């Protein structure tokens, strides 16, 4: 599994479940329960605050979460 991706100039990291090590502006695809419970999508804001972009919705695989993250980035760019 590739742990770093770049899409439209935005950094996306696949992590083991923690967004603490992500830099401001980065997106994360985070394993929930080691991936056994699914994958979440987060974004780290300019002040280091982490927002859960999926809300209550989680993905079965990291590939699905990564595709969702890429779609969000494209929507943000207009």
mmCIF file with all atom_site columns, N, CA and C in Angstrom:
data_model
loop_
_atom_site.group_PDB
_atom_site.id
_atom_site.type_symbol
_atom_site.label_atom_id
_atom_site.label_alt_id
_atom_site.label_comp_id
_atom_site.label_asym_id
_atom_site.label_entity_id
_atom_site.label_seq_id
_atom_site.pdbx_PDB_ins_code
_atom_site.Cartn_x
_atom_site.Cartn_y
_atom_site.Cartn_z
_atom_site.occupancy
_atom_site.B_iso_or_equiv
_atom_site.pdbx_formal_charge
_atom_site.auth_seq_id
_atom_site.auth_comp_id
_atom_site.auth_asym_id
_atom_site.auth_atom_id
_atom_site.pdbx_PDB_model_num
ATOM 1   N N  . UNK A 1 1  ? 0.842   -1.170 0.000  1.00 0.00 ? 1  UNK A N  1
ATOM 2   C CA . UNK A 1 1  ? 0.000   0.000  0.000  1.00 0.00 ? 1  UNK A CA 1
ATOM 3   C C  . UNK A 1 1  ? 0.896   1.245  0.000  1.00 0.00 ? 1  UNK A C  1
ATOM 4   N N  . UNK A 1 2  ? 0.633   2.131  -0.907 1.00 0.00 ? 2  UNK A N  1
ATOM 5   C CA . UNK A 1 2  ? 1.367   3.391  -0.967 1.00 0.00 ? 2  UNK A CA 1
ATOM 6   C C  . UNK A 1 2  ? 0.818   4.322  0.108  1.00 0.00 ? 2  UNK A C  1
ATOM 7   N N  . UNK A 1 3  ? 1.668   4.877  0.938  1.00 0.00 ? 3  UNK A N  1
ATOM 8   C CA . UNK A 1 3  ? 1.220   5.678  2.075  1.00 0.00 ? 3  UNK A CA 1
ATOM 9   C C  . UNK A 1 3  ? 1.125   7.167  1.783  1.00 0.00 ? 3  UNK A C  1
ATOM 10  N N  . UNK A 1 4  ? 1.640   7.623  0.639  1.00 0.00 ? 4  UNK A N  1
ATOM 11  C CA . UNK A 1 4  ? 1.571   9.042  0.299  1.00 0.00 ? 4  UNK A CA 1
ATOM 12  C C  . UNK A 1 4  ? 1.047   9.199  -1.121 1.00 0.00 ? 4  UNK A C  1
ATOM 13  N N  . UNK A 1 5  ? 0.135   10.129 -1.281 1.00 0.00 ? 5  UNK A N  1
ATOM 14  C CA . UNK A 1 5  ? -0.411  10.458 -2.594 1.00 0.00 ? 5  UNK A CA 1
ATOM 15  C C  . UNK A 1 5  ? -0.464  11.967 -2.711 1.00 0.00 ? 5  UNK A C  1
ATOM 16  N N  . UNK A 1 6  ? -0.439  12.447 -3.914 1.00 0.00 ? 6  UNK A N  1
ATOM 17  C CA . UNK A 1 6  ? -0.631  13.869 -4.178 1.00 0.00 ? 6  UNK A CA 1
ATOM 18  C C  . UNK A 1 6  ? -1.681  13.963 -5.283 1.00 0.00 ? 6  UNK A C  1
ATOM 19  N N  . UNK A 1 7  ? -2.695  14.784 -5.044 1.00 0.00 ? 7  UNK A N  1
ATOM 20  C CA . UNK A 1 7  ? -3.755  14.952 -6.031 1.00 0.00 ? 7  UNK A CA 1
ATOM 21  C C  . UNK A 1 7  ? -4.045  16.434 -6.164 1.00 0.00 ? 7  UNK A C  1
ATOM 22  N N  . UNK A 1 8  ? -3.903  16.953 -7.365 1.00 0.00 ? 8  UNK A N  1
ATOM 23  C CA . UNK A 1 8  ? -4.146  18.369 -7.648 1.00 0.00 ? 8  UNK A CA 1
ATOM 24  C C  . UNK A 1 8  ? -3.359  19.264 -6.698 1.00 0.00 ? 8  UNK A C  1
ATOM 25  N N  . UNK A 1 9  ? -2.143  18.845 -6.390 1.00 0.00 ? 9  UNK A N  1
ATOM 26  C CA . UNK A 1 9  ? -1.264  19.639 -5.541 1.00 0.00 ? 9  UNK A CA 1
ATOM 27  C C  . UNK A 1 9  ? -1.524  19.522 -4.050 1.00 0.00 ? 9  UNK A C  1
ATOM 28  N N  . UNK A 1 10 ? -2.424  18.650 -3.637 1.00 0.00 ? 10 UNK A N  1
ATOM 29  C CA . UNK A 1 10 ? -2.753  18.473 -2.211 1.00 0.00 ? 10 UNK A CA 1
ATOM 30  C C  . UNK A 1 10 ? -2.197  17.143 -1.719 1.00 0.00 ? 10 UNK A C  1
ATOM 31  N N  . UNK A 1 11 ? -1.621  17.159 -0.520 1.00 0.00 ? 11 UNK A N  1
ATOM 32  C CA . UNK A 1 11 ? -1.037  15.962 0.079  1.00 0.00 ? 11 UNK A CA 1
ATOM 33  C C  . UNK A 1 11 ? -2.112  15.107 0.729  1.00 0.00 ? 11 UNK A C  1
ATOM 34  N N  . UNK A 1 12 ? -2.032  13.792 0.466  1.00 0.00 ? 12 UNK A N  1
ATOM 35  C CA . UNK A 1 12 ? -2.933  12.814 1.080  1.00 0.00 ? 12 UNK A CA 1
ATOM 36  C C  . UNK A 1 12 ? -2.058  11.710 1.666  1.00 0.00 ? 12 UNK A C  1
ATOM 37  N N  . UNK A 1 13 ? -2.245  11.430 2.950  1.00 0.00 ? 13 UNK A N  1
ATOM 38  C CA . UNK A 1 13 ? -1.476  10.390 3.614  1.00 0.00 ? 13 UNK A CA 1
ATOM 39  C C  . UNK A 1 13 ? -2.410  9.297  4.106  1.00 0.00 ? 13 UNK A C  1
ATOM 40  N N  . UNK A 1 14 ? -1.996  8.051  3.934  1.00 0.00 ? 14 UNK A N  1
ATOM 41  C CA . UNK A 1 14 ? -2.728  6.919  4.490  1.00 0.00 ? 14 UNK A CA 1
ATOM 42  C C  . UNK A 1 14 ? -2.024  6.572  5.790  1.00 0.00 ? 14 UNK A C  1
ATOM 43  N N  . UNK A 1 15 ? -2.777  6.617  6.903  1.00 0.00 ? 15 UNK A N  1
ATOM 44  C CA . UNK A 1 15 ? -2.170  6.436  8.221  1.00 0.00 ? 15 UNK A CA 1
ATOM 45  C C  . UNK A 1 15 ? -2.777  5.227  8.942  1.00 0.00 ? 15 UNK A C  1
ATOM 46  N N  . UNK A 1 16 ? -2.117  4.862  10.012 1.00 0.00 ? 16 UNK A N  1
ATOM 47  C CA . UNK A 1 16 ? -2.577  3.724  10.806 1.00 0.00 ? 16 UNK A CA 1
ATOM 48  C C  . UNK A 1 16 ? -3.703  4.105  11.754 1.00 0.00 ? 16 UNK A C  1
ATOM 49  N N  . UNK A 1 17 ? -4.211  5.310  11.669 1.00 0.00 ? 17 UNK A N  1
ATOM 50  C CA . UNK A 1 17 ? -5.343  5.699  12.490 1.00 0.00 ? 17 UNK A CA 1
ATOM 51  C C  . UNK A 1 17 ? -5.185  7.028  13.195 1.00 0.00 ? 17 UNK A C  1
ATOM 52  N N  . UNK A 1 18 ? -4.013  7.630  13.134 1.00 0.00 ? 18 UNK A N  1
ATOM 53  C CA . UNK A 1 18 ? -3.789  8.890  13.819 1.00 0.00 ? 18 UNK A CA 1
ATOM 54  C C  . UNK A 1 18 ? -3.482  9.999  12.823 1.00 0.00 ? 18 UNK A C  1
ATOM 55  N N  . UNK A 1 19 ? -4.077  11.155 13.058 1.00 0.00 ? 19 UNK A N  1
ATOM 56  C CA . UNK A 1 19 ? -3.814  12.315 12.206 1.00 0.00 ? 19 UNK A CA 1
ATOM 57  C C  . UNK A 1 19 ? -2.828  13.267 12.879 1.00 0.00 ? 19 UNK A C  1
ATOM 58  N N  . UNK A 1 20 ? -2.300  12.903 14.026 1.00 0.00 ? 20 UNK A N  1
ATOM 59  C CA . UNK A 1 20 ? -1.415  13.780 14.799 1.00 0.00 ? 20 UNK A CA 1
ATOM 60  C C  . UNK A 1 20 ? -0.151  14.180 14.046 1.00 0.00 ? 20 UNK A C  1
ATOM 61  N N  . UNK A 1 21 ? 0.360   13.285 13.227 1.00 0.00 ? 21 UNK A N  1
ATOM 62  C CA . UNK A 1 21 ? 1.613   13.567 12.535 1.00 0.00 ? 21 UNK A CA 1
ATOM 63  C C  . UNK A 1 21 ? 1.422   14.308 11.210 1.00 0.00 ? 21 UNK A C  1
ATOM 64  N N  . UNK A 1 22 ? 0.185   14.578 10.835 1.00 0.00 ? 22 UNK A N  1
ATOM 65  C CA . UNK A 1 22 ? -0.077  15.250 9.564  1.00 0.00 ? 22 UNK A CA 1
ATOM 66  C C  . UNK A 1 22 ? 0.116   16.758 9.686  1.00 0.00 ? 22 UNK A C  1
ATOM 67  N N  . UNK A 1 23 ? 0.681   17.345 8.656  1.00 0.00 ? 23 UNK A N  1
ATOM 68  C CA . UNK A 1 23 ? 0.926   18.786 8.629  1.00 0.00 ? 23 UNK A CA 1
ATOM 69  C C  . UNK A 1 23 ? -0.357  19.539 8.274  1.00 0.00 ? 23 UNK A C  1
ATOM 70  N N  . UNK A 1 24 ? -0.459  20.806 8.681  1.00 0.00 ? 24 UNK A N  1
ATOM 71  C CA . UNK A 1 24 ? -1.614  21.611 8.280  1.00 0.00 ? 24 UNK A CA 1
ATOM 72  C C  . UNK A 1 24 ? -1.785  21.615 6.760  1.00 0.00 ? 24 UNK A C  1
ATOM 73  N N  . UNK A 1 25 ? -3.027  21.476 6.325  1.00 0.00 ? 25 UNK A N  1
ATOM 74  C CA . UNK A 1 25 ? -3.342  21.444 4.900  1.00 0.00 ? 25 UNK A CA 1
ATOM 75  C C  . UNK A 1 25 ? -3.390  20.049 4.314  1.00 0.00 ? 25 UNK A C  1
ATOM 76  N N  . UNK A 1 26 ? -2.908  19.059 5.054  1.00 0.00 ? 26 UNK A N  1
ATOM 77  C CA . UNK A 1 26 ? -2.868  17.684 4.545  1.00 0.00 ? 26 UNK A CA 1
ATOM 78  C C  . UNK A 1 26 ? -4.205  16.977 4.760  1.00 0.00 ? 26 UNK A C  1
ATOM 79  N N  . UNK A 1 27 ? -4.461  16.017 3.911  1.00 0.00 ? 27 UNK A N  1
ATOM 80  C CA . UNK A 1 27 ? -5.608  15.117 4.052  1.00 0.00 ? 27 UNK A CA 1
ATOM 81  C C  . UNK A 1 27 ? -5.080  13.776 4.546  1.00 0.00 ? 27 UNK A C  1
ATOM 82  N N  . UNK A 1 28 ? -5.906  13.080 5.308  1.00 0.00 ? 28 UNK A N  1
ATOM 83  C CA . UNK A 1 28 ? -5.521  11.761 5.784  1.00 0.00 ? 28 UNK A CA 1
ATOM 84  C C  . UNK A 1 28 ? -6.613  10.742 5.543  1.00 0.00 ? 28 UNK A C  1
ATOM 85  N N  . UNK A 1 29 ? -6.203  9.554  5.158  1.00 0.00 ? 29 UNK A N  1
ATOM 86  C CA . UNK A 1 29 ? -7.084  8.396  5.093  1.00 0.00 ? 29 UNK A CA 1
ATOM 87  C C  . UNK A 1 29 ? -6.630  7.528  6.260  1.00 0.00 ? 29 UNK A C  1
ATOM 88  N N  . UNK A 1 30 ? -7.464  7.449  7.289  1.00 0.00 ? 30 UNK A N  1
ATOM 89  C CA . UNK A 1 30 ? -7.062  6.836  8.551  1.00 0.00 ? 30 UNK A CA 1
ATOM 90  C C  . UNK A 1 30 ? -7.757  5.509  8.803  1.00 0.00 ? 30 UNK A C  1
ATOM 91  N N  . UNK A 1 31 ? -6.964  4.518  9.184  1.00 0.00 ? 31 UNK A N  1
ATOM 92  C CA . UNK A 1 31 ? -7.500  3.201  9.524  1.00 0.00 ? 31 UNK A CA 1
ATOM 93  C C  . UNK A 1 31 ? -8.251  3.288  10.844 1.00 0.00 ? 31 UNK A C  1
ATOM 94  N N  . UNK A 1 32 ? -9.398  2.689  10.895 1.00 0.00 ? 32 UNK A N  1
ATOM 95  C CA . UNK A 1 32 ? -10.188 2.619  12.121 1.00 0.00 ? 32 UNK A CA 1
ATOM 96  C C  . UNK A 1 32 ? -10.135 1.182  12.603 1.00 0.00 ? 32 UNK A C  1
ATOM 97  N N  . UNK A 1 33 ? -9.636  0.994  13.798 1.00 0.00 ? 33 UNK A N  1
ATOM 98  C CA . UNK A 1 33 ? -9.476  -0.365 14.317 1.00 0.00 ? 33 UNK A CA 1
ATOM 99  C C  . UNK A 1 33 ? -8.497  -1.164 13.479 1.00 0.00 ? 33 UNK A C  1
ATOM 100 N N  . UNK A 1 34 ? -7.412  -0.508 13.043 1.00 0.00 ? 34 UNK A N  1
ATOM 101 C CA . UNK A 1 34 ? -6.422  -1.176 12.198 1.00 0.00 ? 34 UNK A CA 1
ATOM 102 C C  . UNK A 1 34 ? -6.929  -1.459 10.798 1.00 0.00 ? 34 UNK A C  1
ATOM 103 N N  . UNK A 1 35 ? -8.027  -0.825 10.414 1.00 0.00 ? 35 UNK A N  1
ATOM 104 C CA . UNK A 1 35 ? -8.630  -1.046 9.107  1.00 0.00 ? 35 UNK A CA 1
ATOM 105 C C  . UNK A 1 35 ? -9.757  -2.067 9.149  1.00 0.00 ? 35 UNK A C  1
ATOM 106 N N  . UNK A 1 36 ? -9.837  -2.825 10.243 1.00 0.00 ? 36 UNK A N  1
ATOM 107 C CA . UNK A 1 36 ? -10.880 -3.851 10.373 1.00 0.00 ? 36 UNK A CA 1
ATOM 108 C C  . UNK A 1 36 ? -12.270 -3.227 10.492 1.00 0.00 ? 36 UNK A C  1
ATOM 109 N N  . UNK A 1 37 ? -12.345 -2.002 11.046 1.00 0.00 ? 37 UNK A N  1
ATOM 110 C CA . UNK A 1 37 ? -13.632 -1.322 11.212 1.00 0.00 ? 37 UNK A CA 1
ATOM 111 C C  . UNK A 1 37 ? -13.893 -0.313 10.099 1.00 0.00 ? 37 UNK A C  1
ATOM 112 N N  . UNK A 1 38 ? -12.958 -0.174 9.193  1.00 0.00 ? 38 UNK A N  1
ATOM 113 C CA . UNK A 1 38 ? -13.133 0.737  8.076  1.00 0.00 ? 38 UNK A CA 1
ATOM 114 C C  . UNK A 1 38 ? -12.055 1.800  8.010  1.00 0.00 ? 38 UNK A C  1
ATOM 115 N N  . UNK A 1 39 ? -12.289 2.784  7.157  1.00 0.00 ? 39 UNK A N  1
ATOM 116 C CA . UNK A 1 39 ? -11.332 3.864  6.903  1.00 0.00 ? 39 UNK A CA 1
ATOM 117 C C  . UNK A 1 39 ? -12.077 5.191  6.926  1.00 0.00 ? 39 UNK A C  1
ATOM 118 N N  . UNK A 1 40 ? -11.504 6.180  7.592  1.00 0.00 ? 40 UNK A N  1
ATOM 119 C CA . UNK A 1 40 ? -12.081 7.513  7.656  1.00 0.00 ? 40 UNK A CA 1
ATOM 120 C C  . UNK A 1 40 ? -11.235 8.499  6.874  1.00 0.00 ? 40 UNK A C  1
ATOM 121 N N  . UNK A 1 41 ? -11.806 9.667  6.596  1.00 0.00 ? 41 UNK A N  1
ATOM 122 C CA . UNK A 1 41 ? -11.111 10.720 5.858  1.00 0.00 ? 41 UNK A CA 1
ATOM 123 C C  . UNK A 1 41 ? -11.074 11.971 6.732  1.00 0.00 ? 41 UNK A C  1
ATOM 124 N N  . UNK A 1 42 ? -9.895  12.544 6.900  1.00 0.00 ? 42 UNK A N  1
ATOM 125 C CA . UNK A 1 42 ? -9.736  13.747 7.719  1.00 0.00 ? 42 UNK A CA 1
ATOM 126 C C  . UNK A 1 42 ? -8.965  14.811 6.942  1.00 0.00 ? 42 UNK A C  1
ATOM 127 N N  . UNK A 1 43 ? -9.082  16.046 7.415  1.00 0.00 ? 43 UNK A N  1
ATOM 128 C CA . UNK A 1 43 ? -8.301  17.163 6.882  1.00 0.00 ? 43 UNK A CA 1
ATOM 129 C C  . UNK A 1 43 ? -7.761  17.948 8.062  1.00 0.00 ? 43 UNK A C  1
ATOM 130 N N  . UNK A 1 44 ? -6.496  18.352 7.965  1.00 0.00 ? 44 UNK A N  1
ATOM 131 C CA . UNK A 1 44 ? -5.869  19.149 9.012  1.00 0.00 ? 44 UNK A CA 1
ATOM 132 C C  . UNK A 1 44 ? -5.902  20.605 8.572  1.00 0.00 ? 44 UNK A C  1
ATOM 133 N N  . UNK A 1 45 ? -6.561  21.427 9.381  1.00 0.00 ? 45 UNK A N  1
ATOM 134 C CA . UNK A 1 45 ? -6.694  22.846 9.066  1.00 0.00 ? 45 UNK A CA 1
ATOM 135 C C  . UNK A 1 45 ? -5.417  23.621 9.319  1.00 0.00 ? 45 UNK A C  1
ATOM 136 N N  . UNK A 1 46 ? -5.413  24.900 8.960  1.00 0.00 ? 46 UNK A N  1
ATOM 137 C CA . UNK A 1 46 ? -4.211  25.728 9.095  1.00 0.00 ? 46 UNK A CA 1
ATOM 138 C C  . UNK A 1 46 ? -3.710  25.863 10.537 1.00 0.00 ? 46 UNK A C  1
ATOM 139 N N  . UNK A 1 47 ? -4.600  25.733 11.504 1.00 0.00 ? 47 UNK A N  1
ATOM 140 C CA . UNK A 1 47 ? -4.217  25.839 12.919 1.00 0.00 ? 47 UNK A CA 1
ATOM 141 C C  . UNK A 1 47 ? -3.902  24.475 13.531 1.00 0.00 ? 47 UNK A C  1
ATOM 142 N N  . UNK A 1 48 ? -3.936  23.407 12.709 1.00 0.00 ? 48 UNK A N  1
ATOM 143 C CA . UNK A 1 48 ? -3.661  22.062 13.196 1.00 0.00 ? 48 UNK A CA 1
ATOM 144 C C  . UNK A 1 48 ? -4.877  21.311 13.686 1.00 0.00 ? 48 UNK A C  1
ATOM 145 N N  . UNK A 1 49 ? -6.067  21.929 13.557 1.00 0.00 ? 49 UNK A N  1
ATOM 146 C CA . UNK A 1 49 ? -7.290  21.246 13.968 1.00 0.00 ? 49 UNK A CA 1
ATOM 147 C C  . UNK A 1 49 ? -7.684  20.208 12.924 1.00 0.00 ? 49 UNK A C  1
ATOM 148 N N  . UNK A 1 50 ? -8.152  19.055 13.393 1.00 0.00 ? 50 UNK A N  1
ATOM 149 C CA . UNK A 1 50 ? -8.488  17.938 12.505 1.00 0.00 ? 50 UNK A CA 1
ATOM 150 C C  . UNK A 1 50 ? -10.000 17.846 12.341 1.00 0.00 ? 50 UNK A C  1
ATOM 151 N N  . UNK A 1 51 ? -10.451 17.825 11.086 1.00 0.00 ? 51 UNK A N  1
ATOM 152 C CA . UNK A 1 51 ? -11.874 17.689 10.780 1.00 0.00 ? 51 UNK A CA 1
ATOM 153 C C  . UNK A 1 51 ? -12.127 16.329 10.130 1.00 0.00 ? 51 UNK A C  1
ATOM 154 N N  . UNK A 1 52 ? -13.120 15.619 10.651 1.00 0.00 ? 52 UNK A N  1
ATOM 155 C CA . UNK A 1 52 ? -13.539 14.338 10.071 1.00 0.00 ? 52 UNK A CA 1
ATOM 156 C C  . UNK A 1 52 ? -14.451 14.652 8.889  1.00 0.00 ? 52 UNK A C  1
ATOM 157 N N  . UNK A 1 53 ? -13.990 14.387 7.680  1.00 0.00 ? 53 UNK A N  1
ATOM 158 C CA . UNK A 1 53 ? -14.741 14.752 6.484  1.00 0.00 ? 53 UNK A CA 1
ATOM 159 C C  . UNK A 1 53 ? -15.822 13.752 6.115  1.00 0.00 ? 53 UNK A C  1
ATOM 160 N N  . UNK A 1 54 ? -15.721 12.561 6.637  1.00 0.00 ? 54 UNK A N  1
ATOM 161 C CA . UNK A 1 54 ? -16.724 11.544 6.322  1.00 0.00 ? 54 UNK A CA 1
ATOM 162 C C  . UNK A 1 54 ? -17.903 11.551 7.278  1.00 0.00 ? 54 UNK A C  1
ATOM 163 N N  . UNK A 1 55 ? -17.768 12.293 8.383  1.00 0.00 ? 55 UNK A N  1
ATOM 164 C CA . UNK A 1 55 ? -18.825 12.296 9.383  1.00 0.00 ? 55 UNK A CA 1
ATOM 165 C C  . UNK A 1 55 ? -19.029 10.912 9.954  1.00 0.00 ? 55 UNK A C  1
ATOM 166 N N  . UNK A 1 56 ? -20.226 10.421 9.866  1.00 0.00 ? 56 UNK A N  1
ATOM 167 C CA . UNK A 1 56 ? -20.563 9.086  10.368 1.00 0.00 ? 56 UNK A CA 1
ATOM 168 C C  . UNK A 1 56 ? -20.304 8.003  9.321  1.00 0.00 ? 56 UNK A C  1
ATOM 169 N N  . UNK A 1 57 ? -19.860 8.408  8.128  1.00 0.00 ? 57 UNK A N  1
ATOM 170 C CA . UNK A 1 57 ? -19.693 7.464  7.030  1.00 0.00 ? 57 UNK A CA 1
ATOM 171 C C  . UNK A 1 57 ? -18.239 7.015  6.938  1.00 0.00 ? 57 UNK A C  1
ATOM 172 N N  . UNK A 1 58 ? -18.030 5.727  6.927  1.00 0.00 ? 58 UNK A N  1
ATOM 173 C CA . UNK A 1 58 ? -16.687 5.169  6.801  1.00 0.00 ? 58 UNK A CA 1
ATOM 174 C C  . UNK A 1 58 ? -16.634 4.247  5.596  1.00 0.00 ? 58 UNK A C  1
ATOM 175 N N  . UNK A 1 59 ? -15.442 4.011  5.100  1.00 0.00 ? 59 UNK A N  1
ATOM 176 C CA . UNK A 1 59 ? -15.242 3.237  3.886  1.00 0.00 ? 59 UNK A CA 1
ATOM 177 C C  . UNK A 1 59 ? -14.687 1.862  4.224  1.00 0.00 ? 59 UNK A C  1
ATOM 178 N N  . UNK A 1 60 ? -15.030 0.871  3.415  1.00 0.00 ? 60 UNK A N  1
ATOM 179 C CA . UNK A 1 60 ? -14.596 -0.498 3.650  1.00 0.00 ? 60 UNK A CA 1
ATOM 180 C C  . UNK A 1 60 ? -13.107 -0.686 3.334  1.00 0.00 ? 60 UNK A C  1
ATOM 181 N N  . UNK A 1 61 ? -12.607 0.042  2.340  1.00 0.00 ? 61 UNK A N  1
ATOM 182 C CA . UNK A 1 61 ? -11.198 -0.108 1.955  1.00 0.00 ? 61 UNK A CA 1
ATOM 183 C C  . UNK A 1 61 ? -10.530 1.258  1.870  1.00 0.00 ? 61 UNK A C  1
ATOM 184 N N  . UNK A 1 62 ? -9.211  1.252  1.962  1.00 0.00 ? 62 UNK A N  1
ATOM 185 C CA . UNK A 1 62 ? -8.491  2.524  1.848  1.00 0.00 ? 62 UNK A CA 1
ATOM 186 C C  . UNK A 1 62 ? -8.582  3.082  0.430  1.00 0.00 ? 62 UNK A C  1
ATOM 187 N N  . UNK A 1 63 ? -8.744  2.207  -0.561 1.00 0.00 ? 63 UNK A N  1
ATOM 188 C CA . UNK A 1 63 ? -8.891  2.676  -1.943 1.00 0.00 ? 63 UNK A CA 1
ATOM 189 C C  . UNK A 1 63 ? -10.170 3.503  -2.123 1.00 0.00 ? 63 UNK A C  1
ATOM 190 N N  . UNK A 1 64 ? -11.258 3.048  -1.492 1.00 0.00 ? 64 UNK A N  1
ATOM 191 C CA . UNK A 1 64 ? -12.516 3.793  -1.569 1.00 0.00 ? 64 UNK A CA 1
ATOM 192 C C  . UNK A 1 64 ? -12.385 5.155  -0.871 1.00 0.00 ? 64 UNK A C  1
ATOM 193 N N  . UNK A 1 65 ? -11.743 5.158  0.285  1.00 0.00 ? 65 UNK A N  1
ATOM 194 C CA . UNK A 1 65 ? -11.550 6.411  1.024  1.00 0.00 ? 65 UNK A CA 1
ATOM 195 C C  . UNK A 1 65 ? -10.644 7.358  0.249  1.00 0.00 ? 65 UNK A C  1
ATOM 196 N N  . UNK A 1 66 ? -9.631  6.838  -0.403 1.00 0.00 ? 66 UNK A N  1
ATOM 197 C CA . UNK A 1 66 ? -8.722  7.660  -1.204 1.00 0.00 ? 66 UNK A CA 1
ATOM 198 C C  . UNK A 1 66 ? -9.458  8.266  -2.399 1.00 0.00 ? 66 UNK A C  1
ATOM 199 N N  . UNK A 1 67 ? -10.290 7.483  -3.059 1.00 0.00 ? 67 UNK A N  1
ATOM 200 C CA . UNK A 1 67 ? -11.069 7.999  -4.191 1.00 0.00 ? 67 UNK A CA 1
ATOM 201 C C  . UNK A 1 67 ? -12.011 9.109  -3.736 1.00 0.00 ? 67 UNK A C  1
ATOM 202 N N  . UNK A 1 68 ? -12.642 8.933  -2.567 1.00 0.00 ? 68 UNK A N  1
ATOM 203 C CA . UNK A 1 68 ? -13.527 9.956  -2.003 1.00 0.00 ? 68 UNK A CA 1
ATOM 204 C C  . UNK A 1 68 ? -12.736 11.235 -1.712 1.00 0.00 ? 68 UNK A C  1
ATOM 205 N N  . UNK A 1 69 ? -11.547 11.091 -1.152 1.00 0.00 ? 69 UNK A N  1
ATOM 206 C CA . UNK A 1 69 ? -10.696 12.243 -0.838 1.00 0.00 ? 69 UNK A CA 1
ATOM 207 C C  . UNK A 1 69 ? -10.334 13.002 -2.106 1.00 0.00 ? 69 UNK A C  1
ATOM 208 N N  . UNK A 1 70 ? -9.991  12.288 -3.154 1.00 0.00 ? 70 UNK A N  1
ATOM 209 C CA . UNK A 1 70 ? -9.653  12.935 -4.425 1.00 0.00 ? 70 UNK A CA 1
ATOM 210 C C  . UNK A 1 70 ? -10.846 13.694 -4.994 1.00 0.00 ? 70 UNK A C  1
ATOM 211 N N  . UNK A 1 71 ? -12.042 13.124 -4.872 1.00 0.00 ? 71 UNK A N  1
ATOM 212 C CA . UNK A 1 71 ? -13.259 13.818 -5.328 1.00 0.00 ? 71 UNK A CA 1
ATOM 213 C C  . UNK A 1 71 ? -13.481 15.101 -4.520 1.00 0.00 ? 71 UNK A C  1
ATOM 214 N N  . UNK A 1 72 ? -13.264 15.031 -3.203 1.00 0.00 ? 72 UNK A N  1
ATOM 215 C CA . UNK A 1 72 ? -13.427 16.215 -2.368 1.00 0.00 ? 72 UNK A CA 1
ATOM 216 C C  . UNK A 1 72 ? -12.452 17.326 -2.781 1.00 0.00 ? 72 UNK A C  1
ATOM 217 N N  . UNK A 1 73 ? -11.228 16.944 -3.049 1.00 0.00 ? 73 UNK A N  1
ATOM 218 C CA . UNK A 1 73 ? -10.224 17.929 -3.475 1.00 0.00 ? 73 UNK A CA 1
ATOM 219 C C  . UNK A 1 73 ? -10.655 18.603 -4.771 1.00 0.00 ? 73 UNK A C  1
ATOM 220 N N  . UNK A 1 74 ? -11.155 17.817 -5.709 1.00 0.00 ? 74 UNK A N  1
ATOM 221 C CA . UNK A 1 74 ? -11.615 18.382 -6.986 1.00 0.00 ? 74 UNK A CA 1
ATOM 222 C C  . UNK A 1 74 ? -12.806 19.320 -6.771 1.00 0.00 ? 74 UNK A C  1
ATOM 223 N N  . UNK A 1 75 ? -13.712 18.974 -5.858 1.00 0.00 ? 75 UNK A N  1
ATOM 224 C CA . UNK A 1 75 ? -14.848 19.842 -5.562 1.00 0.00 ? 75 UNK A CA 1
ATOM 225 C C  . UNK A 1 75 ? -14.388 21.159 -4.929 1.00 0.00 ? 75 UNK A C  1
ATOM 226 N N  . UNK A 1 76 ? -13.392 21.082 -4.067 1.00 0.00 ? 76 UNK A N  1
ATOM 227 C CA . UNK A 1 76 ? -12.879 22.266 -3.389 1.00 0.00 ? 76 UNK A CA 1
ATOM 228 C C  . UNK A 1 76 ? -12.234 23.248 -4.379 1.00 0.00 ? 76 UNK A C  1
ATOM 229 N N  . UNK A 1 77 ? -11.690 22.717 -5.446 1.00 0.00 ? 77 UNK A N  1
ATOM 230 C CA . UNK A 1 77 ? -11.021 23.566 -6.421 1.00 0.00 ? 77 UNK A CA 1
ATOM 231 C C  . UNK A 1 77 ? -12.006 24.211 -7.385 1.00 0.00 ? 77 UNK A C  1
ATOM 232 N N  . UNK A 1 78 ? -13.235 23.785 -7.331 1.00 0.00 ? 78 UNK A N  1
ATOM 233 C CA . UNK A 1 78 ? -14.276 24.431 -8.098 1.00 0.00 ? 78 UNK A CA 1
ATOM 234 C C  . UNK A 1 78 ? -14.492 23.902 -9.449 1.00 0.00 ? 78 UNK A C  1
#
